[in-house]
Amino acid sequence: ITWQGSNPSLPSLLLNSHLDSVPAEPSKWTHPPFSATLTPEGKIFARGAQDDKCIAIQYLEAIRNLKARNFVPTRTVHISFVPDEEIGGIDGADKFVKSKEFKDLDVGFVLDEGLASVNDEFRVFYADRSPWNLIIKAKGVPGHGSRMYDNGAMENLMNSIEVINRFRDSQFDIVKAG
């Protein structure tokens, strides 16, 4: 989808969203994942509703509203919907960005994904596949693998890693369920 800007010589803006979703295990959902349940609070429970179909709808709705007000962007705006983000993008997005058609779009900036909010506030949280870069410094007696020390730094480091692994294990089924 292309919305022509008033100065098409400028690099364009690409709004990208993926339409595929991760597999769902219905037994692990509070609502049927393939039914799009609307709760009394206005929340929609459905496979892919948050990741990433809500963003696709936001792009379309924003442009519809701006066009209704006769707004014309300075830069041309393109919207792309890719089919394979959840499996690495190799057969869809990757081939698209390497194509002549993509180069002809003259993309200068891309917005991709995000989370919907019902108001002007945005929650900060961690989510599945979010990188957590940690530096762990272990305190204790320095040592060597050939000796056993009480309160050894290496043992304390291993305890920290075990805590992280237990947390990861506790999240595994939740993330896998969608």
Tab-separated table of N, CA and C in Angstrom:
chain	number	residue	atom	x	y	z
A	1	ILE	N	0.861	-1.165	0.000
A	1	ILE	CA	0.000	0.000	0.000
A	1	ILE	C	0.904	1.223	0.000
A	2	THR	N	0.620	2.174	-0.861
A	2	THR	CA	1.424	3.393	-0.948
A	2	THR	C	0.521	4.612	-0.826
A	3	TRP	N	0.959	5.554	0.007
A	3	TRP	CA	0.283	6.840	0.184
A	3	TRP	C	1.283	7.894	-0.264
A	4	GLN	N	1.016	8.511	-1.402
A	4	GLN	CA	1.954	9.449	-2.008
A	4	GLN	C	2.127	10.699	-1.154
A	5	GLY	N	3.372	11.072	-0.916
A	5	GLY	CA	3.678	12.281	-0.170
A	5	GLY	C	3.777	13.488	-1.086
A	6	SER	N	3.828	14.674	-0.489
A	6	SER	CA	3.908	15.905	-1.285
A	6	SER	C	5.295	16.106	-1.881
A	7	ASN	N	6.305	15.441	-1.329
A	7	ASN	CA	7.659	15.550	-1.863
A	7	ASN	C	8.225	14.142	-2.073
A	8	PRO	N	7.831	13.474	-3.152
A	8	PRO	CA	8.252	12.094	-3.373
A	8	PRO	C	9.749	11.931	-3.633
A	9	SER	N	10.482	13.041	-3.773
A	9	SER	CA	11.931	12.921	-3.955
A	9	SER	C	12.637	12.575	-2.638
A	10	LEU	N	11.953	12.781	-1.514
A	10	LEU	CA	12.532	12.429	-0.209
A	10	LEU	C	12.437	10.924	0.023
A	11	PRO	N	13.380	10.358	0.775
A	11	PRO	CA	13.245	8.940	1.135
A	11	PRO	C	11.911	8.706	1.845
A	12	SER	N	11.325	7.569	1.583
A	12	SER	CA	9.982	7.272	2.093
A	12	SER	C	10.014	6.652	3.488
A	13	LEU	N	8.822	6.543	4.054
A	13	LEU	CA	8.604	5.887	5.345
A	13	LEU	C	7.903	4.563	5.069
A	14	LEU	N	8.403	3.487	5.668
A	14	LEU	CA	7.766	2.178	5.536
A	14	LEU	C	7.216	1.749	6.887
A	15	LEU	N	5.919	1.474	6.920
A	15	LEU	CA	5.267	0.927	8.106
A	15	LEU	C	5.084	-0.561	7.839
A	16	ASN	N	5.757	-1.387	8.606
A	16	ASN	CA	5.740	-2.826	8.358
A	16	ASN	C	5.050	-3.572	9.489
A	17	SER	N	4.327	-4.599	9.125
A	17	SER	CA	3.681	-5.463	10.107
A	17	SER	C	3.684	-6.881	9.560
A	18	HIS	N	3.812	-7.847	10.443
A	18	HIS	CA	3.731	-9.235	9.979
A	18	HIS	C	2.368	-9.810	10.326
A	19	LEU	N	1.880	-10.671	9.469
A	19	LEU	CA	0.544	-11.225	9.648
A	19	LEU	C	0.550	-12.688	10.076
A	20	ASP	N	1.730	-13.291	10.161
A	20	ASP	CA	1.781	-14.667	10.651
A	20	ASP	C	1.836	-14.667	12.170
A	21	SER	N	1.561	-15.802	12.767
A	21	SER	CA	1.558	-15.942	14.223
A	21	SER	C	2.256	-17.235	14.615
A	22	VAL	N	2.665	-17.290	15.859
A	22	VAL	CA	3.265	-18.516	16.374
A	22	VAL	C	2.166	-19.549	16.609
A	23	PRO	N	2.521	-20.830	16.636
A	23	PRO	CA	1.514	-21.857	16.927
A	23	PRO	C	0.893	-21.643	18.310
A	24	ALA	N	-0.338	-22.075	18.450
A	24	ALA	CA	-1.041	-21.937	19.731
A	24	ALA	C	-1.468	-23.311	20.227
A	25	GLU	N	-1.334	-23.511	21.523
A	25	GLU	CA	-1.831	-24.731	22.156
A	25	GLU	C	-3.108	-24.357	22.904
A	26	PRO	N	-4.276	-24.648	22.334
A	26	PRO	CA	-5.549	-24.207	22.921
A	26	PRO	C	-5.720	-24.553	24.394
A	27	SER	N	-5.172	-25.662	24.842
A	27	SER	CA	-5.344	-26.058	26.245
A	27	SER	C	-4.660	-25.096	27.211
A	28	LYS	N	-3.747	-24.277	26.716
A	28	LYS	CA	-3.013	-23.353	27.582
A	28	LYS	C	-3.554	-21.922	27.501
A	29	TRP	N	-4.658	-21.735	26.819
A	29	TRP	CA	-5.259	-20.413	26.665
A	29	TRP	C	-6.467	-20.274	27.580
A	30	THR	N	-6.701	-19.055	28.049
A	30	THR	CA	-7.896	-18.782	28.858
A	30	THR	C	-9.126	-18.579	27.978
A	31	HIS	N	-8.911	-18.261	26.696
A	31	HIS	CA	-9.979	-18.102	25.706
A	31	HIS	C	-9.549	-18.878	24.463
A	32	PRO	N	-10.474	-19.346	23.653
A	32	PRO	CA	-10.089	-20.083	22.444
A	32	PRO	C	-9.211	-19.212	21.537
A	33	PRO	N	-8.001	-19.658	21.201
A	33	PRO	CA	-7.075	-18.806	20.448
A	33	PRO	C	-7.509	-18.507	19.019
A	34	PHE	N	-8.391	-19.307	18.455
A	34	PHE	CA	-8.785	-19.115	17.060
A	34	PHE	C	-10.167	-18.485	16.920
A	35	SER	N	-10.678	-17.881	17.997
A	35	SER	CA	-12.049	-17.367	17.974
A	35	SER	C	-12.190	-15.857	18.150
A	36	ALA	N	-11.146	-15.141	18.486
A	36	ALA	CA	-11.216	-13.691	18.705
A	36	ALA	C	-12.305	-13.327	19.709
A	37	THR	N	-12.066	-13.647	20.963
A	37	THR	CA	-13.010	-13.356	22.041
A	37	THR	C	-12.860	-11.911	22.497
A	38	LEU	N	-13.959	-11.156	22.517
A	38	LEU	CA	-13.979	-9.781	23.019
A	38	LEU	C	-14.536	-9.813	24.435
A	39	THR	N	-13.738	-9.352	25.412
A	39	THR	CA	-14.176	-9.363	26.807
A	39	THR	C	-14.979	-8.099	27.113
A	40	PRO	N	-15.734	-8.093	28.219
A	40	PRO	CA	-16.476	-6.884	28.612
A	40	PRO	C	-15.567	-5.667	28.822
A	41	GLU	N	-14.289	-5.906	29.127
A	41	GLU	CA	-13.336	-4.800	29.315
A	41	GLU	C	-12.809	-4.267	27.985
A	42	GLY	N	-13.217	-4.884	26.878
A	42	GLY	CA	-12.775	-4.423	25.564
A	42	GLY	C	-11.500	-5.065	25.072
A	43	LYS	N	-11.025	-6.100	25.742
A	43	LYS	CA	-9.813	-6.793	25.310
A	43	LYS	C	-10.177	-7.893	24.323
A	44	ILE	N	-9.310	-8.075	23.329
A	44	ILE	CA	-9.507	-9.133	22.345
A	44	ILE	C	-8.472	-10.218	22.604
A	45	PHE	N	-8.944	-11.434	22.794
A	45	PHE	CA	-8.064	-12.581	22.953
A	45	PHE	C	-8.149	-13.414	21.682
A	46	ALA	N	-7.041	-13.494	20.959
A	46	ALA	CA	-6.980	-14.289	19.732
A	46	ALA	C	-5.518	-14.467	19.358
A	47	ARG	N	-5.241	-15.559	18.741
A	47	ARG	CA	-3.880	-15.825	18.292
A	47	ARG	C	-3.467	-14.730	17.304
A	48	GLY	N	-2.388	-14.023	17.632
A	48	GLY	CA	-1.874	-12.977	16.760
A	48	GLY	C	-2.490	-11.603	16.960
A	49	ALA	N	-3.453	-11.471	17.880
A	49	ALA	CA	-4.108	-10.171	18.064
A	49	ALA	C	-3.119	-9.111	18.530
A	50	GLN	N	-2.208	-9.455	19.424
A	50	GLN	CA	-1.222	-8.497	19.917
A	50	GLN	C	0.036	-8.520	19.049
A	51	ASP	N	0.422	-9.659	18.587
A	51	ASP	CA	1.649	-9.811	17.804
A	51	ASP	C	1.294	-10.446	16.474
A	52	ASP	N	0.926	-9.712	15.515
A	52	ASP	CA	1.205	-8.301	15.299
A	52	ASP	C	0.058	-7.656	14.522
A	53	LYS	N	-1.086	-8.318	14.536
A	53	LYS	CA	-2.197	-7.804	13.731
A	53	LYS	C	-2.741	-6.473	14.228
A	54	CYS	N	-2.632	-6.208	15.528
A	54	CYS	CA	-3.120	-4.922	16.044
A	54	CYS	C	-2.328	-3.763	15.448
A	55	ILE	N	-1.049	-3.972	15.194
A	55	ILE	CA	-0.225	-2.911	14.605
A	55	ILE	C	-0.648	-2.674	13.156
A	56	ALA	N	-0.927	-3.738	12.421
A	56	ALA	CA	-1.401	-3.589	11.041
A	56	ALA	C	-2.674	-2.752	10.999
A	57	ILE	N	-3.598	-3.036	11.895
A	57	ILE	CA	-4.855	-2.281	11.958
A	57	ILE	C	-4.589	-0.826	12.349
A	58	GLN	N	-3.659	-0.600	13.275
A	58	GLN	CA	-3.337	0.779	13.677
A	58	GLN	C	-2.807	1.585	12.499
A	59	TYR	N	-1.932	0.993	11.696
A	59	TYR	CA	-1.414	1.702	10.524
A	59	TYR	C	-2.563	2.096	9.594
A	60	LEU	N	-3.421	1.137	9.278
A	60	LEU	CA	-4.527	1.407	8.354
A	60	LEU	C	-5.489	2.446	8.919
A	61	GLU	N	-5.800	2.325	10.190
A	61	GLU	CA	-6.744	3.263	10.814
A	61	GLU	C	-6.148	4.670	10.906
A	62	ALA	N	-4.862	4.777	11.212
A	62	ALA	CA	-4.215	6.093	11.284
A	62	ALA	C	-4.255	6.784	9.922
A	63	ILE	N	-3.930	6.047	8.874
A	63	ILE	CA	-3.948	6.636	7.534
A	63	ILE	C	-5.375	7.000	7.124
A	64	ARG	N	-6.336	6.153	7.436
A	64	ARG	CA	-7.735	6.462	7.117
A	64	ARG	C	-8.161	7.766	7.786
A	65	ASN	N	-7.814	7.918	9.062
A	65	ASN	CA	-8.170	9.141	9.793
A	65	ASN	C	-7.459	10.368	9.235
A	66	LEU	N	-6.189	10.237	8.914
A	66	LEU	CA	-5.444	11.376	8.364
A	66	LEU	C	-5.975	11.771	6.986
A	67	LYS	N	-6.274	10.789	6.156
A	67	LYS	CA	-6.834	11.097	4.828
A	67	LYS	C	-8.198	11.770	4.953
A	68	ALA	N	-8.992	11.362	5.920
A	68	ALA	CA	-10.313	11.977	6.136
A	68	ALA	C	-10.174	13.452	6.499
A	69	ARG	N	-9.039	13.832	7.054
A	69	ARG	CA	-8.769	15.237	7.410
A	69	ARG	C	-7.989	15.959	6.304
A	70	ASN	N	-7.864	15.305	5.149
A	70	ASN	CA	-7.145	15.855	3.994
A	70	ASN	C	-5.671	16.106	4.268
A	71	PHE	N	-5.105	15.366	5.194
A	71	PHE	CA	-3.676	15.476	5.480
A	71	PHE	C	-2.894	14.799	4.361
A	72	VAL	N	-1.817	15.451	3.936
A	72	VAL	CA	-0.907	14.860	2.956
A	72	VAL	C	0.478	14.844	3.592
A	73	PRO	N	1.082	13.679	3.729
A	73	PRO	CA	2.412	13.623	4.339
A	73	PRO	C	3.457	14.229	3.401
A	74	THR	N	4.522	14.738	3.963
A	74	THR	CA	5.614	15.257	3.139
A	74	THR	C	6.296	14.107	2.409
A	75	ARG	N	6.581	13.043	3.141
A	75	ARG	CA	7.223	11.868	2.548
A	75	ARG	C	6.164	10.851	2.134
A	76	THR	N	6.460	10.100	1.125
A	76	THR	CA	5.584	8.997	0.735
A	76	THR	C	5.619	7.935	1.828
A	77	VAL	N	4.466	7.372	2.126
A	77	VAL	CA	4.347	6.343	3.161
A	77	VAL	C	3.940	5.034	2.490
A	78	HIS	N	4.674	3.982	2.795
A	78	HIS	CA	4.340	2.641	2.307
A	78	HIS	C	3.964	1.778	3.505
A	79	ILE	N	3.043	0.857	3.287
A	79	ILE	CA	2.711	-0.139	4.306
A	79	ILE	C	2.985	-1.507	3.699
A	80	SER	N	3.701	-2.326	4.444
A	80	SER	CA	3.922	-3.703	3.992
A	80	SER	C	3.432	-4.671	5.055
A	81	PHE	N	2.881	-5.763	4.588
A	81	PHE	CA	2.435	-6.844	5.462
A	81	PHE	C	3.217	-8.083	5.048
A	82	VAL	N	4.090	-8.549	5.921
A	82	VAL	CA	4.932	-9.689	5.567
A	82	VAL	C	4.356	-10.978	6.150
A	83	PRO	N	4.601	-12.106	5.462
A	83	PRO	CA	3.946	-13.354	5.837
A	83	PRO	C	4.746	-14.295	6.718
A	84	ASP	N	5.993	-13.966	7.043
A	84	ASP	CA	6.825	-15.016	7.639
A	84	ASP	C	7.796	-14.531	8.712
A	85	GLU	N	7.433	-13.506	9.462
A	85	GLU	CA	8.331	-12.981	10.493
A	85	GLU	C	8.612	-14.010	11.579
A	86	GLU	N	7.605	-14.757	11.975
A	86	GLU	CA	7.759	-15.707	13.081
A	86	GLU	C	8.673	-16.879	12.737
A	87	ILE	N	8.944	-17.090	11.462
A	87	ILE	CA	9.830	-18.186	11.065
A	87	ILE	C	11.100	-17.666	10.393
A	88	GLY	N	11.458	-16.434	10.679
A	88	GLY	CA	12.732	-15.902	10.223
A	88	GLY	C	12.692	-14.988	9.021
A	89	GLY	N	11.585	-14.897	8.321
A	89	GLY	CA	11.466	-13.963	7.211
A	89	GLY	C	12.224	-14.333	5.955
A	90	ILE	N	12.715	-15.547	5.852
A	90	ILE	CA	13.599	-15.919	4.746
A	90	ILE	C	12.883	-15.958	3.400
A	91	ASP	N	11.671	-16.459	3.364
A	91	ASP	CA	10.981	-16.598	2.077
A	91	ASP	C	10.090	-15.413	1.729
A	92	GLY	N	9.888	-14.489	2.650
A	92	GLY	CA	9.023	-13.344	2.384
A	92	GLY	C	9.773	-12.033	2.502
A	93	ALA	N	9.966	-11.579	3.737
A	93	ALA	CA	10.578	-10.269	3.980
A	93	ALA	C	11.997	-10.190	3.425
A	94	ASP	N	12.790	-11.224	3.629
A	94	ASP	CA	14.180	-11.202	3.160
A	94	ASP	C	14.243	-11.040	1.644
A	95	LYS	N	13.446	-11.804	0.939
A	95	LYS	CA	13.442	-11.699	-0.527
A	95	LYS	C	12.896	-10.347	-0.976
A	96	PHE	N	11.901	-9.841	-0.248
A	96	PHE	CA	11.329	-8.544	-0.605
A	96	PHE	C	12.364	-7.426	-0.486
A	97	VAL	N	13.098	-7.357	0.628
A	97	VAL	CA	14.055	-6.254	0.807
A	97	VAL	C	15.243	-6.352	-0.144
A	98	LYS	N	15.453	-7.506	-0.745
A	98	LYS	CA	16.532	-7.663	-1.725
A	98	LYS	C	16.050	-7.417	-3.155
A	99	SER	N	14.774	-7.133	-3.319
A	99	SER	CA	14.190	-6.995	-4.656
A	99	SER	C	14.322	-5.576	-5.212
A	100	LYS	N	14.206	-5.482	-6.536
A	100	LYS	CA	14.190	-4.178	-7.194
A	100	LYS	C	12.979	-3.367	-6.734
A	101	GLU	N	11.847	-4.042	-6.537
A	101	GLU	CA	10.630	-3.352	-6.100
A	101	GLU	C	10.849	-2.638	-4.769
A	102	PHE	N	11.548	-3.288	-3.850
A	102	PHE	CA	11.824	-2.656	-2.558
A	102	PHE	C	12.786	-1.482	-2.731
A	103	LYS	N	13.832	-1.672	-3.505
A	103	LYS	CA	14.795	-0.583	-3.726
A	103	LYS	C	14.103	0.633	-4.345
A	104	ASP	N	13.133	0.384	-5.228
A	104	ASP	CA	12.391	1.474	-5.864
A	104	ASP	C	11.533	2.260	-4.870
A	105	LEU	N	11.220	1.680	-3.721
A	105	LEU	CA	10.446	2.396	-2.698
A	105	LEU	C	11.270	3.493	-2.031
A	106	ASP	N	12.596	3.431	-2.146
A	106	ASP	CA	13.505	4.431	-1.563
A	106	ASP	C	13.196	4.654	-0.080
A	107	VAL	N	13.202	3.570	0.672
A	107	VAL	CA	12.855	3.629	2.091
A	107	VAL	C	13.989	4.277	2.884
A	108	GLY	N	13.632	5.307	3.645
A	108	GLY	CA	14.600	5.977	4.505
A	108	GLY	C	14.436	5.624	5.968
A	109	PHE	N	13.242	5.137	6.335
A	109	PHE	CA	12.964	4.820	7.740
A	109	PHE	C	11.864	3.769	7.790
A	110	VAL	N	12.033	2.810	8.693
A	110	VAL	CA	11.050	1.732	8.846
A	110	VAL	C	10.561	1.691	10.284
A	111	LEU	N	9.257	1.582	10.461
A	111	LEU	CA	8.676	1.275	11.770
A	111	LEU	C	8.141	-0.141	11.680
A	112	ASP	N	8.515	-0.963	12.641
A	112	ASP	CA	8.127	-2.369	12.603
A	112	ASP	C	7.782	-2.845	13.998
A	113	GLU	N	6.591	-3.320	14.149
A	113	GLU	CA	6.082	-3.892	15.395
A	113	GLU	C	5.923	-2.851	16.490
A	114	GLY	N	5.660	-3.323	17.672
A	114	GLY	CA	5.337	-2.491	18.812
A	114	GLY	C	4.146	-3.104	19.518
A	115	LEU	N	3.586	-2.404	20.454
A	115	LEU	CA	2.433	-2.924	21.183
A	115	LEU	C	1.332	-1.884	21.218
A	116	ALA	N	0.125	-2.356	21.131
A	116	ALA	CA	-1.024	-1.457	21.168
A	116	ALA	C	-1.273	-0.966	22.587
A	117	SER	N	-1.838	0.224	22.700
A	117	SER	CA	-2.236	0.776	23.989
A	117	SER	C	-3.598	1.430	23.812
A	118	VAL	N	-4.452	1.263	24.801
A	118	VAL	CA	-5.801	1.835	24.700
A	118	VAL	C	-5.829	3.322	25.022
A	119	ASN	N	-4.722	3.869	25.509
A	119	ASN	CA	-4.665	5.297	25.824
A	119	ASN	C	-3.264	5.815	25.509
A	120	ASP	N	-2.894	6.947	26.066
A	120	ASP	CA	-1.591	7.538	25.782
A	120	ASP	C	-0.473	6.985	26.653
A	121	GLU	N	-0.774	6.030	27.490
A	121	GLU	CA	0.234	5.441	28.365
A	121	GLU	C	0.714	4.122	27.776
A	122	PHE	N	1.996	3.871	27.922
A	122	PHE	CA	2.579	2.636	27.421
A	122	PHE	C	3.302	1.932	28.553
A	123	ARG	N	2.945	0.685	28.755
A	123	ARG	CA	3.590	-0.099	29.802
A	123	ARG	C	4.976	-0.523	29.349
A	124	VAL	N	5.891	-0.540	30.279
A	124	VAL	CA	7.227	-1.060	30.018
A	124	VAL	C	7.286	-2.429	30.669
A	125	PHE	N	7.660	-3.429	29.912
A	125	PHE	CA	7.694	-4.787	30.435
A	125	PHE	C	8.641	-5.616	29.592
A	126	TYR	N	8.926	-6.788	30.078
A	126	TYR	CA	9.695	-7.708	29.263
A	126	TYR	C	8.714	-8.650	28.572
A	127	ALA	N	9.124	-9.182	27.460
A	127	ALA	CA	8.266	-10.111	26.726
A	127	ALA	C	9.128	-11.244	26.200
A	128	ASP	N	8.462	-12.226	25.622
A	128	ASP	CA	9.238	-13.343	25.102
A	128	ASP	C	10.222	-12.857	24.049
A	129	ARG	N	11.347	-13.476	24.023
A	129	ARG	CA	12.420	-13.200	23.068
A	129	ARG	C	13.026	-11.815	23.216
A	130	SER	N	12.769	-11.123	24.314
A	130	SER	CA	13.415	-9.838	24.543
A	130	SER	C	14.797	-10.099	25.122
A	131	PRO	N	15.821	-9.524	24.533
A	131	PRO	CA	17.159	-9.781	25.075
A	131	PRO	C	17.354	-9.097	26.421
A	132	TRP	N	17.927	-9.800	27.320
A	132	TRP	CA	18.336	-9.250	28.614
A	132	TRP	C	19.846	-9.393	28.664
A	133	ASN	N	20.548	-8.306	28.578
A	133	ASN	CA	21.996	-8.342	28.678
A	133	ASN	C	22.378	-8.125	30.128
A	134	LEU	N	23.025	-9.107	30.687
A	134	LEU	CA	23.387	-9.062	32.097
A	134	LEU	C	24.889	-9.146	32.262
A	135	ILE	N	25.372	-8.444	33.250
A	135	ILE	CA	26.745	-8.631	33.714
A	135	ILE	C	26.619	-9.113	35.147
A	136	ILE	N	27.109	-10.297	35.389
A	136	ILE	CA	27.033	-10.873	36.726
A	136	ILE	C	28.440	-10.911	37.295
A	137	LYS	N	28.598	-10.273	38.427
A	137	LYS	CA	29.886	-10.297	39.125
A	137	LYS	C	29.715	-11.148	40.370
A	138	ALA	N	30.481	-12.195	40.444
A	138	ALA	CA	30.396	-13.096	41.592
A	138	ALA	C	31.441	-12.705	42.628
A	139	LYS	N	30.984	-12.611	43.854
A	139	LYS	CA	31.902	-12.323	44.956
A	139	LYS	C	32.172	-13.618	45.703
A	140	GLY	N	33.336	-13.740	46.192
A	140	GLY	CA	33.708	-14.927	46.952
A	140	GLY	C	35.197	-15.170	46.835
A	141	VAL	N	35.590	-16.272	47.383
A	141	VAL	CA	37.010	-16.634	47.376
A	141	VAL	C	37.401	-17.027	45.958
A	142	PRO	N	38.443	-16.360	45.412
A	142	PRO	CA	38.907	-16.790	44.094
A	142	PRO	C	39.553	-18.166	44.229
A	143	GLY	N	39.549	-18.894	43.164
A	143	GLY	CA	40.115	-20.226	43.312
A	143	GLY	C	40.536	-20.831	42.004
A	144	HIS	N	40.749	-22.104	42.072
A	144	HIS	CA	41.211	-22.889	40.948
A	144	HIS	C	40.386	-24.157	40.921
A	145	GLY	N	40.166	-24.702	39.761
A	145	GLY	CA	39.351	-25.898	39.626
A	145	GLY	C	39.895	-27.107	40.359
A	146	SER	N	41.162	-27.073	40.709
A	146	SER	CA	41.758	-28.226	41.391
A	146	SER	C	41.534	-28.190	42.894
A	147	ARG	N	40.944	-27.115	43.396
A	147	ARG	CA	40.736	-26.991	44.844
A	147	ARG	C	39.293	-26.661	45.147
A	148	MET	N	38.858	-27.004	46.344
A	148	MET	CA	37.503	-26.707	46.804
A	148	MET	C	37.593	-25.653	47.897
A	149	TYR	N	36.851	-24.552	47.721
A	149	TYR	CA	36.841	-23.479	48.706
A	149	TYR	C	35.413	-23.272	49.196
A	150	ASP	N	35.262	-22.880	50.447
A	150	ASP	CA	33.962	-22.434	50.930
A	150	ASP	C	33.720	-21.033	50.376
A	151	ASN	N	32.472	-20.729	50.023
A	151	ASN	CA	32.113	-19.410	49.500
A	151	ASN	C	32.974	-19.028	48.295
A	152	GLY	N	33.150	-19.977	47.369
A	152	GLY	CA	33.952	-19.706	46.181
A	152	GLY	C	33.208	-18.842	45.176
A	153	ALA	N	33.937	-17.956	44.510
A	153	ALA	CA	33.338	-17.056	43.519
A	153	ALA	C	32.680	-17.844	42.384
A	154	MET	N	33.344	-18.906	41.933
A	154	MET	CA	32.787	-19.701	40.838
A	154	MET	C	31.484	-20.380	41.267
A	155	GLU	N	31.442	-20.910	42.471
A	155	GLU	CA	30.221	-21.539	42.983
A	155	GLU	C	29.093	-20.511	43.081
A	156	ASN	N	29.407	-19.314	43.551
A	156	ASN	CA	28.398	-18.258	43.647
A	156	ASN	C	27.895	-17.842	42.263
A	157	LEU	N	28.790	-17.803	41.286
A	157	LEU	CA	28.391	-17.492	39.913
A	157	LEU	C	27.450	-18.574	39.376
A	158	MET	N	27.786	-19.823	39.619
A	158	MET	CA	26.937	-20.924	39.158
A	158	MET	C	25.553	-20.864	39.808
A	159	ASN	N	25.486	-20.480	41.074
A	159	ASN	CA	24.188	-20.336	41.744
A	159	ASN	C	23.336	-19.277	41.049
A	160	SER	N	23.970	-18.170	40.634
A	160	SER	CA	23.241	-17.112	39.917
A	160	SER	C	22.696	-17.634	38.593
A	161	ILE	N	23.495	-18.380	37.878
A	161	ILE	CA	23.066	-18.929	36.593
A	161	ILE	C	21.920	-19.920	36.794
A	162	GLU	N	21.973	-20.697	37.860
A	162	GLU	CA	20.880	-21.631	38.152
A	162	GLU	C	19.572	-20.884	38.426
A	163	VAL	N	19.638	-19.745	39.114
A	163	VAL	CA	18.434	-18.938	39.367
A	163	VAL	C	17.857	-18.436	38.038
A	164	ILE	N	18.723	-17.963	37.157
A	164	ILE	CA	18.276	-17.483	35.848
A	164	ILE	C	17.639	-18.624	35.058
A	165	ASN	N	18.250	-19.791	35.084
A	165	ASN	CA	17.692	-20.940	34.361
A	165	ASN	C	16.353	-21.384	34.932
A	166	ARG	N	16.183	-21.325	36.246
A	166	ARG	CA	14.891	-21.670	36.845
A	166	ARG	C	13.814	-20.676	36.390
A	167	PHE	N	14.167	-19.391	36.342
A	167	PHE	CA	13.221	-18.389	35.854
A	167	PHE	C	12.854	-18.676	34.398
A	168	ARG	N	13.856	-18.953	33.571
A	168	ARG	CA	13.600	-19.262	32.159
A	168	ARG	C	12.673	-20.466	32.042
A	169	ASP	N	12.947	-21.506	32.802
A	169	ASP	CA	12.098	-22.700	32.768
A	169	ASP	C	10.662	-22.379	33.182
A	170	SER	N	10.502	-21.489	34.162
A	170	SER	CA	9.150	-21.138	34.621
A	170	SER	C	8.375	-20.371	33.552
A	171	GLN	N	9.067	-19.722	32.638
A	171	GLN	CA	8.428	-18.924	31.593
A	171	GLN	C	8.207	-19.702	30.300
A	172	PHE	N	8.870	-20.834	30.160
A	172	PHE	CA	8.880	-21.550	28.889
A	172	PHE	C	7.480	-21.907	28.402
A	173	ASP	N	6.674	-22.550	29.226
A	173	ASP	CA	5.327	-22.949	28.802
A	173	ASP	C	4.432	-21.745	28.541
A	174	ILE	N	4.623	-20.682	29.320
A	174	ILE	CA	3.821	-19.466	29.131
A	174	ILE	C	4.103	-18.864	27.759
A	175	VAL	N	5.382	-18.737	27.413
A	175	VAL	CA	5.770	-18.157	26.126
A	175	VAL	C	5.327	-19.066	24.985
A	176	LYS	N	5.527	-20.351	25.141
A	176	LYS	CA	5.165	-21.303	24.089
A	176	LYS	C	3.660	-21.306	23.826
A	177	ALA	N	2.872	-21.068	24.862
A	177	ALA	CA	1.412	-21.071	24.718
A	177	ALA	C	0.893	-19.843	23.982
A	178	GLY	N	1.728	-18.817	23.855
A	178	GLY	CA	1.279	-17.619	23.147
A	178	GLY	C	0.789	-16.598	24.096
